[in-house]
CSV table of C-alpha atoms in Angstrom, one decimal:
chain,number,residue,atom,x,y,z
G,2,MET,CA,-6.4,-11.4,5.7
G,3,GLU,CA,-6.5,-9.0,2.9
G,4,HIS,CA,-3.2,-10.5,1.6
G,5,GLY,CA,-4.9,-13.7,1.0
G,6,SER,CA,-4.1,-15.3,4.2
G,7,PRO,CA,-6.9,-17.5,6.0
G,8,ARG,CA,-8.9,-15.7,8.2
G,9,THR,CA,-10.5,-18.3,10.4
G,10,PRO,CA,-7.6,-18.8,12.5
G,11,LEU,CA,-7.2,-15.2,13.4
G,12,PHE,CA,-11.0,-14.7,13.8
G,13,GLU,CA,-10.8,-17.9,16.5
G,14,ARG,CA,-8.0,-16.6,18.7
G,15,ARG,CA,-7.8,-12.8,18.1
G,16,PHE,CA,-9.4,-11.9,21.1
G,17,ALA,CA,-8.1,-14.2,23.4
G,18,LEU,CA,-4.5,-13.6,22.4
G,19,THR,CA,-5.0,-10.1,23.0
G,20,GLY,CA,-6.5,-10.5,26.2
G,21,GLN,CA,-3.3,-12.6,27.2
G,22,LYS,CA,-1.2,-10.0,26.2
G,23,LEU,CA,-3.2,-7.3,28.4
G,24,GLY,CA,-3.0,-9.6,31.4
G,25,PHE,CA,-7.0,-10.4,31.0
G,26,THR,CA,-8.8,-13.8,30.7
G,27,TRP,CA,-11.9,-13.7,28.7
G,28,ASP,CA,-14.0,-15.9,26.5
G,29,GLY,CA,-12.1,-15.1,23.0
G,30,PRO,CA,-14.7,-17.1,20.7
G,31,GLN,CA,-17.9,-15.4,22.5
G,32,LEU,CA,-16.2,-11.9,22.1
G,33,GLU,CA,-15.7,-12.9,18.5
G,34,LYS,CA,-19.4,-13.6,18.3
G,35,GLN,CA,-20.8,-10.4,20.0
G,36,TYR,CA,-18.0,-8.7,17.8
G,37,ARG,CA,-19.4,-10.1,14.5
G,38,GLN,CA,-22.8,-9.5,15.5
G,39,LEU,CA,-22.1,-5.7,16.3
G,40,LEU,CA,-20.2,-5.6,13.1
G,41,ASP,CA,-22.8,-7.0,10.7
G,42,HIS,CA,-25.2,-3.8,11.9
G,43,ASN,CA,-22.6,-1.4,11.5
G,44,PHE,CA,-23.2,0.5,8.5
G,45,ARG,CA,-23.3,4.3,7.5
G,46,ILE,CA,-24.6,5.3,4.4
G,47,LEU,CA,-22.5,8.4,2.6
G,48,PRO,CA,-24.7,11.2,2.0
G,49,GLY,CA,-26.0,11.0,-2.0
G,50,ALA,CA,-24.8,7.3,-2.2
G,51,ASP,CA,-28.5,6.1,-2.1
G,52,ARG,CA,-29.4,8.8,-4.9
G,53,LEU,CA,-26.6,7.9,-7.1
G,54,LEU,CA,-27.3,4.1,-6.9
G,55,LYS,CA,-30.9,4.7,-7.7
G,56,ASN,CA,-30.1,6.8,-10.6
G,57,LEU,CA,-27.5,4.3,-12.2
G,58,ARG,CA,-30.3,1.8,-11.5
G,59,LYS,CA,-32.9,3.9,-13.4
G,60,ASN,CA,-30.3,4.0,-16.5
G,61,HIS,CA,-30.0,0.4,-16.6
G,62,LYS,CA,-26.5,0.1,-15.4
G,63,THR,CA,-25.4,-2.9,-14.2
G,64,LEU,CA,-24.1,-2.6,-10.0
G,65,ILE,CA,-21.8,-5.4,-8.9
G,66,ALA,CA,-20.6,-5.0,-5.1
G,67,ALA,CA,-17.0,-6.7,-4.7
G,68,SER,CA,-15.6,-7.1,-1.1
G,69,ASN,CA,-12.8,-8.7,0.7
G,70,GLY,CA,-15.2,-8.8,3.6
G,71,VAL,CA,-17.0,-11.7,5.6
G,72,GLN,CA,-19.8,-12.9,3.4
G,73,THR,CA,-22.5,-12.8,6.3
G,74,THR,CA,-21.1,-9.3,7.4
G,75,GLN,CA,-21.1,-7.8,4.0
G,76,ILE,CA,-25.0,-9.1,3.2
G,77,GLN,CA,-26.2,-7.8,6.3
G,78,ARG,CA,-24.8,-4.4,5.8
G,79,LEU,CA,-25.8,-4.4,2.6
G,80,VAL,CA,-29.4,-5.4,3.4
G,81,GLY,CA,-29.1,-3.5,6.6
G,82,SER,CA,-28.6,-0.1,5.0
G,83,GLY,CA,-31.3,-0.7,2.3
G,84,LEU,CA,-28.5,-0.7,-0.6
G,85,ARG,CA,-28.8,-4.6,-1.4
G,86,GLN,CA,-31.5,-3.9,-3.7
G,87,TYR,CA,-29.5,-1.7,-6.2
G,88,PHE,CA,-26.6,-4.5,-6.7
G,89,ASP,CA,-27.3,-7.1,-9.6
G,90,GLN,CA,-24.7,-9.3,-8.1
G,91,VAL,CA,-22.1,-9.4,-4.9
G,92,PHE,CA,-18.8,-11.1,-5.2
G,93,ILE,CA,-17.0,-11.6,-1.8
G,94,SER,CA,-13.5,-12.7,-1.3
G,95,GLU,CA,-14.7,-15.6,1.2
G,96,ASN,CA,-16.5,-17.2,-1.3
G,97,SER,CA,-13.6,-17.4,-4.3
G,98,GLY,CA,-10.6,-17.7,-1.7
G,99,PHE,CA,-8.7,-14.7,-3.1
G,100,ALA,CA,-8.7,-11.2,-2.4
G,101,LYS,CA,-8.2,-7.9,-3.9
G,102,PRO,CA,-5.8,-6.6,-5.0
G,103,GLY,CA,-4.9,-10.1,-6.2
G,104,PRO,CA,-6.1,-10.8,-10.1
G,105,ARG,CA,-7.6,-14.1,-9.1
G,106,PHE,CA,-10.2,-12.1,-7.1
G,107,PHE,CA,-11.5,-10.8,-10.0
G,108,THR,CA,-12.1,-14.1,-12.0
G,109,PRO,CA,-15.6,-14.8,-11.1
G,110,LEU,CA,-16.6,-11.1,-11.9
G,111,TYR,CA,-15.2,-11.8,-15.6
G,112,GLN,CA,-16.7,-15.3,-16.1
G,113,SER,CA,-20.1,-13.8,-15.1
G,114,TYR,CA,-19.5,-10.3,-17.1
G,115,PRO,CA,-17.0,-11.6,-20.1
G,116,HIS,CA,-17.3,-7.9,-21.6
G,117,LEU,CA,-16.4,-6.1,-18.4
G,118,SER,CA,-13.6,-3.5,-19.5
G,119,SER,CA,-12.4,-0.2,-18.4
G,120,LYS,CA,-14.6,1.1,-21.5
G,121,ASN,CA,-17.8,0.0,-19.5
G,122,ALA,CA,-17.1,-0.5,-16.2
G,123,ILE,CA,-15.6,1.5,-12.9
G,124,LEU,CA,-14.6,0.0,-9.4
G,125,ILE,CA,-15.3,2.7,-6.8
G,126,GLY,CA,-13.4,1.6,-3.7
G,127,ASP,CA,-12.5,2.7,-0.3
G,128,ARG,CA,-9.2,1.2,0.0
G,129,LEU,CA,-6.3,2.3,-2.1
G,130,PRO,CA,-3.8,-0.6,-1.6
G,131,PHE,CA,-6.9,-3.5,-2.2
G,132,ASP,CA,-9.5,-2.0,-4.0
G,133,ILE,CA,-7.7,0.8,-6.7
G,134,LEU,CA,-4.6,-1.6,-6.9
G,135,GLY,CA,-6.6,-4.4,-7.6
G,136,ALA,CA,-8.7,-2.7,-10.6
G,137,CYS,CA,-5.3,-1.4,-11.9
G,138,ARG,CA,-4.0,-5.0,-11.8
G,139,VAL,CA,-6.8,-6.2,-13.9
G,140,SER,CA,-7.1,-3.0,-16.3
G,141,LEU,CA,-10.4,-1.4,-14.8
G,142,SER,CA,-11.0,1.9,-14.3
G,143,SER,CA,-11.3,3.2,-10.7
G,144,VAL,CA,-12.3,5.9,-8.5
G,145,TRP,CA,-11.2,6.3,-4.8
């Protein structure tokens, strides 16, 4: 999925296929729904993250969230964690059809922020092969 393949077919079948492999029969779509509901409310704020975002905001920095995740899950997590308030915009691969590390993921960001560069932006990521590599591919500074 993070490599750009469609995610819906996987989401529709992954639990049913796993059950088959294990010799179980269960309602795959229902398990997916339950899993998604749990995932939507699964978030953990790293110590100091709230303070950092608050200080960046106070210093008039533009904050953008960029994710390969599922739209509803990512928004629920940002809202539920109380961090959504700090971000000016949220860019999610599900909306653009392109995922990090591919350069096309960043097209909407550059359209909204044409002066975005390594001199005025830093991509902070938790996934080296997607976030940091993506930043490198579009010449943005990054922190892992």
